[in-house]
Every structure is written in C-alpha cells, then in structure tokens.
Short mmCIF file of C-alpha atoms (C1' of nucleotides) in Angstrom, two decimals:
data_model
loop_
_atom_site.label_atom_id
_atom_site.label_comp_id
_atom_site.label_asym_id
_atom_site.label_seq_id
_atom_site.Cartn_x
_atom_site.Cartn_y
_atom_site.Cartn_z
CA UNK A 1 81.40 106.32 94.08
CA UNK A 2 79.28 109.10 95.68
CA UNK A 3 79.98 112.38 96.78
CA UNK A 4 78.08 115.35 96.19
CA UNK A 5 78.23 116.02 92.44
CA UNK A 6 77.66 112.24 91.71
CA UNK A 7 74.69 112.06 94.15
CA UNK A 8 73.57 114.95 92.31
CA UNK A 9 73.61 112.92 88.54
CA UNK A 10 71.44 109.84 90.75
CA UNK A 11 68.92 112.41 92.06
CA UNK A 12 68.77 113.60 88.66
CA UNK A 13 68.00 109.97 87.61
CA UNK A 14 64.26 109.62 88.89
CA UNK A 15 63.34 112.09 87.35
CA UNK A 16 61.41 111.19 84.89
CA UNK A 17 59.57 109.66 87.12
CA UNK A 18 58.28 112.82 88.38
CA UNK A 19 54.27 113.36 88.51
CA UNK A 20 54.15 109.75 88.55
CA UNK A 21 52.04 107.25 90.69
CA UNK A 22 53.55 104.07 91.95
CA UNK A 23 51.82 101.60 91.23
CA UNK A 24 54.43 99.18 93.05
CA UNK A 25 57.40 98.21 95.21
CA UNK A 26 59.72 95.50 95.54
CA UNK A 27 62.22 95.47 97.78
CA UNK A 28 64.67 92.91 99.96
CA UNK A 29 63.04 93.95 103.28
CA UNK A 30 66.21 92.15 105.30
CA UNK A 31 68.94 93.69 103.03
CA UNK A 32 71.27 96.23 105.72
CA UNK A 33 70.42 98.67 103.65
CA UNK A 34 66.98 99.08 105.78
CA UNK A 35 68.50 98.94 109.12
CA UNK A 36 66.21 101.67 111.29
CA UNK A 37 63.16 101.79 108.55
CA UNK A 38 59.84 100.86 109.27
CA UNK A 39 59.52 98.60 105.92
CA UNK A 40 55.63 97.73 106.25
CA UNK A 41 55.03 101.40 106.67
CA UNK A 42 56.95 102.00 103.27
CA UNK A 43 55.08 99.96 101.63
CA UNK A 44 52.20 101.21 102.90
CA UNK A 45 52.67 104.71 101.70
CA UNK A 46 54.22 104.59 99.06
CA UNK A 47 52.12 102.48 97.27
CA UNK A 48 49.54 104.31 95.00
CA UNK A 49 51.68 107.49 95.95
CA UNK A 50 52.59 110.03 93.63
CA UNK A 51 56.53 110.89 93.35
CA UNK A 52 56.08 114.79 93.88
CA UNK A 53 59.99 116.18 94.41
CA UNK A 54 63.54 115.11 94.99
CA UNK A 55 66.10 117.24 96.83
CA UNK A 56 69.85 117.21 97.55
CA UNK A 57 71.81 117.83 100.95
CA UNK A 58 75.39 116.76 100.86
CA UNK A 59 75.65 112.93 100.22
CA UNK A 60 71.58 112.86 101.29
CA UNK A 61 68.79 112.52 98.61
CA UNK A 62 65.23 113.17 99.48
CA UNK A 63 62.17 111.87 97.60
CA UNK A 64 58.95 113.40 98.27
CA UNK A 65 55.59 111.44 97.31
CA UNK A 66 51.90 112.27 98.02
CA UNK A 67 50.46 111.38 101.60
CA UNK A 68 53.27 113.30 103.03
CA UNK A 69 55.94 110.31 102.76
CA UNK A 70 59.19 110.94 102.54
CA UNK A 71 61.85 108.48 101.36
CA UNK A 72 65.24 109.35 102.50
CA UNK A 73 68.43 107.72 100.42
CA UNK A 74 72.02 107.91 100.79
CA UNK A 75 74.07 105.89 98.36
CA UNK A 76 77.02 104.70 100.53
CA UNK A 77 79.95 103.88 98.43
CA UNK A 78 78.77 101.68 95.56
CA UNK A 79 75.06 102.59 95.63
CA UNK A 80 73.28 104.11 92.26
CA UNK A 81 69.86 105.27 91.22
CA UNK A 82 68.44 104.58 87.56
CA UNK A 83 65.31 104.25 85.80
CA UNK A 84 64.67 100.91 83.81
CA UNK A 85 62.04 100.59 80.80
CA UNK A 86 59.26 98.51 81.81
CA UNK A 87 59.40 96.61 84.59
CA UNK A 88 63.45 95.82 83.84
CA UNK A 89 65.28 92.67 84.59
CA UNK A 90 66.07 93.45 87.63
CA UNK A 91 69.57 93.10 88.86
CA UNK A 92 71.10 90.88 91.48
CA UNK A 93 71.82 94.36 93.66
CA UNK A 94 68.35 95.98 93.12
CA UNK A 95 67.49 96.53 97.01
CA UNK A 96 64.13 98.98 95.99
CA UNK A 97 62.47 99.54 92.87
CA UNK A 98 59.32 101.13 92.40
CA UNK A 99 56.96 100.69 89.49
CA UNK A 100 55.26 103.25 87.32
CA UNK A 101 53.19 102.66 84.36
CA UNK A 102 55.99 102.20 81.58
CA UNK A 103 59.06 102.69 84.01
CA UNK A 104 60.79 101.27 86.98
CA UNK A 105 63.13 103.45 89.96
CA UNK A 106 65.56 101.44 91.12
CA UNK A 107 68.32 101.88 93.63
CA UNK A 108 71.31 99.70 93.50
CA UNK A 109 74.11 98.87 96.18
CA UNK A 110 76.76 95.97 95.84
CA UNK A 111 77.95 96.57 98.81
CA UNK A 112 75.09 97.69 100.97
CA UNK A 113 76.91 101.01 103.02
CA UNK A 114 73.89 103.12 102.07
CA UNK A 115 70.90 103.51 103.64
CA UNK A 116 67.16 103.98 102.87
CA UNK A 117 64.61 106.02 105.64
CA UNK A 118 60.78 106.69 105.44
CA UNK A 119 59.61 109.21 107.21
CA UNK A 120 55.83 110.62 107.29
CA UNK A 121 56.09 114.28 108.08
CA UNK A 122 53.18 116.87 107.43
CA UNK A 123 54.09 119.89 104.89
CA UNK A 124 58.02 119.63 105.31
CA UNK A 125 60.63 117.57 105.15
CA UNK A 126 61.24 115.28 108.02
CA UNK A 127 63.29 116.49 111.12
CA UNK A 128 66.66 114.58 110.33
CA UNK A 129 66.77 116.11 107.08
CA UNK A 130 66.00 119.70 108.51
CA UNK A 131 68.56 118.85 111.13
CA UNK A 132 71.30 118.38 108.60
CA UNK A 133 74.01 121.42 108.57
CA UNK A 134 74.12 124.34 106.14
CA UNK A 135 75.14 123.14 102.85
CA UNK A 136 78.35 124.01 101.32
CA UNK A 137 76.55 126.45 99.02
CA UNK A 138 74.05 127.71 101.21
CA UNK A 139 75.04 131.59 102.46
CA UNK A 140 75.33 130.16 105.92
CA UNK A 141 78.24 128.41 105.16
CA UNK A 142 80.08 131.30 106.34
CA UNK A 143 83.81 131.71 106.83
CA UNK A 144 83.15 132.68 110.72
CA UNK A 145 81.41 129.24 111.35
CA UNK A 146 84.34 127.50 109.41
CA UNK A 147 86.84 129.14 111.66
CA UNK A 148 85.24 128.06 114.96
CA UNK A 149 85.75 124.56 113.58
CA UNK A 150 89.07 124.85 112.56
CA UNK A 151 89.83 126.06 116.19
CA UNK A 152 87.88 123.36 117.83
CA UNK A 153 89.44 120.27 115.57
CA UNK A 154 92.58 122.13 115.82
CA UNK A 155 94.84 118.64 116.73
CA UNK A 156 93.41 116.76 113.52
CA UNK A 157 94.69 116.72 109.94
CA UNK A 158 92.80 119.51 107.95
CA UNK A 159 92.08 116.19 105.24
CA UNK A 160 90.03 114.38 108.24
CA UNK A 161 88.45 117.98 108.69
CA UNK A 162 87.33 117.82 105.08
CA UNK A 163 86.06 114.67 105.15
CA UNK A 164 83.63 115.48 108.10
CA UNK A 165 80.14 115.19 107.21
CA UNK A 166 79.08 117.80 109.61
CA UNK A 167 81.22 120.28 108.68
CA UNK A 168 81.65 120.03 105.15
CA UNK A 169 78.05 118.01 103.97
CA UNK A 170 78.69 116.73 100.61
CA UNK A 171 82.78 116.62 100.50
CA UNK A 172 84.30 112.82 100.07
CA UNK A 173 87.67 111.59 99.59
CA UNK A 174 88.50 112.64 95.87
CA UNK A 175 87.02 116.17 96.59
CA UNK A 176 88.84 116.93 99.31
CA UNK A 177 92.03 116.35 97.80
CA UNK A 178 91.21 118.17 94.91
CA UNK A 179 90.65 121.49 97.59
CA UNK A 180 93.61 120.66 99.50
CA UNK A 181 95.91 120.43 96.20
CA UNK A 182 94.44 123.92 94.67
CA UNK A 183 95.24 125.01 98.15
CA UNK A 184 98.76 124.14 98.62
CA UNK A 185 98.10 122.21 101.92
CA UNK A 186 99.36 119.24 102.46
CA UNK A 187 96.48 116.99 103.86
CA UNK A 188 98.21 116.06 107.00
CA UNK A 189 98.85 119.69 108.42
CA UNK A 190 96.77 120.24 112.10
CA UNK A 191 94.41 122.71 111.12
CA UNK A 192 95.30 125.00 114.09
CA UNK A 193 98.47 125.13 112.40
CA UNK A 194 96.56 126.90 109.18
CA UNK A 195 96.92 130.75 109.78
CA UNK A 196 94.49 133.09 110.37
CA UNK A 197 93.23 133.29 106.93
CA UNK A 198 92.75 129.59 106.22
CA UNK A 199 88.45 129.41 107.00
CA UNK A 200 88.28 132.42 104.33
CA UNK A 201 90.53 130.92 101.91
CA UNK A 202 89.44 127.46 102.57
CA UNK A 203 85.69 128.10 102.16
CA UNK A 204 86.33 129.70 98.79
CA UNK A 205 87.80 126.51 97.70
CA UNK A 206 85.09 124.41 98.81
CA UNK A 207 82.54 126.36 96.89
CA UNK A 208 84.49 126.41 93.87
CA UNK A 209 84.82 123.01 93.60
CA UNK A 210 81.73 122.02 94.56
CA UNK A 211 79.94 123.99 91.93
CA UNK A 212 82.31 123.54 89.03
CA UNK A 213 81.80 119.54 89.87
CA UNK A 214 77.89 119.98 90.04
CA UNK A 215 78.15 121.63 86.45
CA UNK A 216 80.36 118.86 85.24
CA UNK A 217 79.71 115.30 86.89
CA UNK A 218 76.49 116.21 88.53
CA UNK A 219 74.76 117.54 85.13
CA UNK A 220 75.81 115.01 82.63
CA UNK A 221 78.84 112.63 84.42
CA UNK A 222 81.15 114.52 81.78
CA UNK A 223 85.06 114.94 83.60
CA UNK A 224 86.31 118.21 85.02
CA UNK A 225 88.76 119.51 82.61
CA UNK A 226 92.68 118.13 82.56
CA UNK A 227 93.99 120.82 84.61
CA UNK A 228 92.18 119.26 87.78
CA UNK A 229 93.97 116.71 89.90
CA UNK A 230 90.45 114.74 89.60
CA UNK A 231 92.09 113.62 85.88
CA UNK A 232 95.63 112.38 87.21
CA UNK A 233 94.80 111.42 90.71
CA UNK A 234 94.35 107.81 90.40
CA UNK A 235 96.59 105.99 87.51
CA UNK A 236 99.79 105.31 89.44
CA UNK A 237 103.38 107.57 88.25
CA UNK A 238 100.99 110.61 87.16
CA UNK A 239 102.09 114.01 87.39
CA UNK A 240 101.03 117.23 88.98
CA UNK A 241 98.87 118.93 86.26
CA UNK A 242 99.64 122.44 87.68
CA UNK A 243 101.63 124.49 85.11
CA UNK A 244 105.35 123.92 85.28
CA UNK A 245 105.36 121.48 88.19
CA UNK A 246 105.07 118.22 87.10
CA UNK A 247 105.87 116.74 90.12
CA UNK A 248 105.26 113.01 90.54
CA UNK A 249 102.18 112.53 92.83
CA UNK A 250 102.18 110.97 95.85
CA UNK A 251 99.87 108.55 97.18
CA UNK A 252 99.19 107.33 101.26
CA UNK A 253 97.05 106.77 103.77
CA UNK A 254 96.10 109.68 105.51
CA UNK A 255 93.31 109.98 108.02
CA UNK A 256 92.45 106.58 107.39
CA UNK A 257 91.85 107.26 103.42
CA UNK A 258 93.91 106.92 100.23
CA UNK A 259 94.79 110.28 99.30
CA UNK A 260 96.66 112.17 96.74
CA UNK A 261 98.62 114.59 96.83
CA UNK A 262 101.90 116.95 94.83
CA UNK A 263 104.55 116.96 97.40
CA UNK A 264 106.38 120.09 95.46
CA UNK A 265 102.88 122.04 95.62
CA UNK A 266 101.68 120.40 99.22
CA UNK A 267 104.67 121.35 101.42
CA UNK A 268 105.23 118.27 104.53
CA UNK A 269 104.07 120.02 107.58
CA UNK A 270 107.06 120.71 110.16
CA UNK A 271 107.56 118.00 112.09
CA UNK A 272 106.11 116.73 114.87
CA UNK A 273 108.46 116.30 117.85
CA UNK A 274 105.79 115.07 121.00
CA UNK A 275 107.33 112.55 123.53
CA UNK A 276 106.37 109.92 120.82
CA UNK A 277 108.53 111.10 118.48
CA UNK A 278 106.64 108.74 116.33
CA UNK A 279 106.91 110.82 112.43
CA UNK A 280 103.81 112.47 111.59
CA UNK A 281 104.66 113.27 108.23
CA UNK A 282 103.50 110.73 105.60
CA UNK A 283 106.33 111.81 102.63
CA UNK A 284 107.74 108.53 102.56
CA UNK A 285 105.06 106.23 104.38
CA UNK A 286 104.79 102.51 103.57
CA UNK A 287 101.71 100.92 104.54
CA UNK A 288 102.72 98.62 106.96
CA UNK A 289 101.65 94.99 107.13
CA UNK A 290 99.72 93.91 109.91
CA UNK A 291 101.06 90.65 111.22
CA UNK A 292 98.07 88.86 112.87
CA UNK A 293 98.45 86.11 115.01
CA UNK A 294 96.66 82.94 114.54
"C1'" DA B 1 94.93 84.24 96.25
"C1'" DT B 2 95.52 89.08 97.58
"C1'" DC B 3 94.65 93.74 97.51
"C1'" DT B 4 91.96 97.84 96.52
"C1'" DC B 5 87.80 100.98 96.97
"C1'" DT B 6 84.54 108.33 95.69
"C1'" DG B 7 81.42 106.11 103.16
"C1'" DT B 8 79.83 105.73 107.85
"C1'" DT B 9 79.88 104.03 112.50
"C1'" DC B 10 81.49 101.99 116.54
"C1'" DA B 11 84.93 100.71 120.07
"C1'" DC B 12 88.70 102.19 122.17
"C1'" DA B 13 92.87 105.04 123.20
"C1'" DA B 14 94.82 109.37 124.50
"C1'" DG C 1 83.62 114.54 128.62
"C1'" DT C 2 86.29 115.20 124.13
"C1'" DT C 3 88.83 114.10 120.18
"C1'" DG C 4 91.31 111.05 116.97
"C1'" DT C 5 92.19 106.51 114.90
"C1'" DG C 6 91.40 102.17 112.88
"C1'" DA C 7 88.50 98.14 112.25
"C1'" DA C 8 84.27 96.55 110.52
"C1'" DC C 9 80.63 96.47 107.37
"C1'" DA C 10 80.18 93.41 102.02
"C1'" DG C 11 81.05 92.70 97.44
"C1'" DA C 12 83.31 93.35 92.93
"C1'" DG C 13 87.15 94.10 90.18
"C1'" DA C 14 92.22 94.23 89.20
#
DNA sequence: ATCTCTGTTCACAA
DNA sequence: GTTGTGAACAGAGA
C-alpha cells in the first residue's frame, strides 16, 4: 500500500509507544525482510531501550531509541505498523514486534518487499538516512534542481520520472498519476519534451499533493475528496471527475506500472517515428501475452 | 486455475 | 559509462 501519506499514518502508529522501554523483541531473524541487518546487534540494543522519536523521509521511517540505536523501516508494498494490547496474538506476518509494559509494536509484511536496518550512530541519524535526497517538502526541493533532472532523464516517460525514488522521495504509483492527471500530461510524454516551464509547474503539483494527502490519509486514513482521481482511479468504466469531462479513464501499463489516466485531459504524446517505428503511445495498448516455451 | 497488486533491485539491452 | 526496461522477489485476494 505505501507511499508517503500512508507511511506517514504507520509512523504515526507507534506512537504511543513513545517514552517507552522495551522490555522485548521477537522477530523471524531469517525472514528477507532482514537481508543486510546485523540481527544479534538489534537485539542487543534494543532491548531495555527506550523508543525516543520516529521520523519520516519519503517511503523511509526512522525509529530512534536510547543507546543511540536507530531502527530503520520501509514498508515495501504490503508492509504495516500497529500497536497490539498486551502482548497480542501475534499474526502469521508479524516479522518484529517489540514489547512494552501493556503494549506490543509490531510490523507486518505478507509479502516481505520491505526492509528493516539498525544502525548505531552517535547524536544523529545514521548516514544512509542523512544521505537520502531533499524531501518533497523540504525548501530544497527547488524547481532549478527539478529541471536539471528533467534534462538529464530527458528520453524517459515523465511517469517513470515520478516514480524515481531519488528524485521525487515519497511519490508511488497512485500519486503520481494523481500529479500527472491535475497536470494534463499524459504519463508517457519524454520529459525533454515538457517545455520550459514544466520543473516549476511540476514541483507545484508535487507539493500540493503531497500535503493535501498527508492531511487526509496520513492524519486519520480518511479519502481525499471526490474531485481527486485517487476516488475513481481503480473500479474499472469510471469517469474523469474533472468538471464537464467525464471522460472514460484509461488504464495500461506504463513504465512498467498500472497507471491511470483521462485520455481527453492527458493528450497522447506525438508520435514517435525512430527506425523502430515500434508505437510509443499506449492509447489503445493490450497487454500482450507472453508465450513461454516449455 | 489465473490474474492482479500503492515497491525496489538486478540483469541486460540500447 | 549511462539510461531504460522488464523480470524477480512472495503472498493474498478477486
């Protein structure tokens, strides 16, 4: 599920686990989810820790405990964070919980794409998580710095530009269709092909949704209001729910992802005539069948 | 049975 | 060397 404003609601999960010492862990030490983490170490530090701070970068959460540990979560696709009463149940997903008097913090994953780190690092967060680039809401997100990547990427669908963690931290599939419908741009246009006012335009976009989402989803899981494509995007035969358009929306593959989109708002780029002559506009695409031998 | 999926990473092609 | 694409990862739900 996760992109920014649903990592947000997880982060916001633990908290009331806040000021509180953990008094101990399970975890499934061989699950993928700990691929890279020193797991004895974990353990080590985190228990009898107290759980001091959480923070937010993108799709990254951050946990900070006492002993300068740091544990380091990102929720994949399925992944969730909760707190149980008591020790909980326990389900058959639970790949971490950790125990405080009267309450357990659990993290989730069916399917075992996210990822857990532990870091010790003195004072400040650890270096990956410093390393990590400006946030979509941070200042230095700046319309300059957006440009210079449009240039650079210029061959590649602005949708695969959206969907670039290092570029746009936080931004997942239903997001960036939302920006690219409010936009007008259909998903598949080369983002040289943009105009010279497309970082400008396109960073206000980015912002706006991001925020509006954090206030909505991220605060309480409530929905964005009916007027965003987030409402119509994925029951099939919807309509565009931009004033007097109506359109029926369309629905493809496009840089490797199911995306959505109004083809009367999100005009097909012009076509692409290369010496492949292969179409690069998906208006009519059928996902083609892979025939496998055997 | 078959297909889908709000993410990332790796191998490979251009 | 760089950039873009698609498969793979693993499980649940329709």
């Amino acid at each position: 599920m996760p992109e920014l404003a649903e990592v947000e609601f997880f982060r916001r999960q633990w908290d009331p686990g806040l000021g509180g010492r953990v008094v101990g862990l399970e975890l499934h030490s061989t699950a993928r989810l700990f691929r890279g983490c020193d797991v004895p170490e974990l353990r080590r530090a985190l228990t009898g820790s107290v759980f001091r701070e959480s923070r937010l970068h993108g799709k990254n959460l951050l946990f900070g405990f006492s002993g300068d540990a740091w544990l380091g979560v990102h929720l994949g696709m399925t992944g969730e964070l909760r707190v149980d009463p008591g020790p909980g149940p326990g389900g058959r997903h639970d790949h971490l919980v950790l125990r405080q008097a009267g309450r357990s913090l659990v993290f989730a994953d069916s399917r075992m794409f996210g990822r857990v780190r532990f870091d010790h690092s003195m004072g400040e967060p650890p270096l990956w998580w410093r390393e990590l680039p400006p946030a979509v809401l941070d200042p230095r997100f700046s319309s300059r710095r957006l440009d210079g990547h449009l240039r650079r990427r210029d061959r590649a669908p602005i949708k695969a530009l959206l969907l670039d963690q290092a570029i746009f931290p936080g931004i997942g599939n239903w997001m960036a269709d939302e920006i690219l419908w409010r936009l007008r741009w259909h998903p598949l246009i080369p983002a040289g092909l943009l105009g010279p006012d497309a970082a400008h335009v396109l960073r206000h976009h980015v912002r706006w949704v991001s925020r509006r989402a954090l206030t909505t989803i991220g605060r309480d899981w409530s929905d964005p209001p009916a007027t965003w494509l987030y409402r119509h995007r994925w029951a099939a035969g919807t309509r565009c729910p931009r004033p007097h358009c109506q359109t029926l929306l369309v629905r493809a593959t496009a840089a490797g992802r199911t995306t959505c989109w109004c083809p009367g708002c999100q005009p097909a780029p012009p076509e692409h005539h290369g010496r492949s002559g292969g179409r690069t506009v998906a208006g009519g695409h059928r996902r083609q069948s892979p025939q496998r031998p055997r």
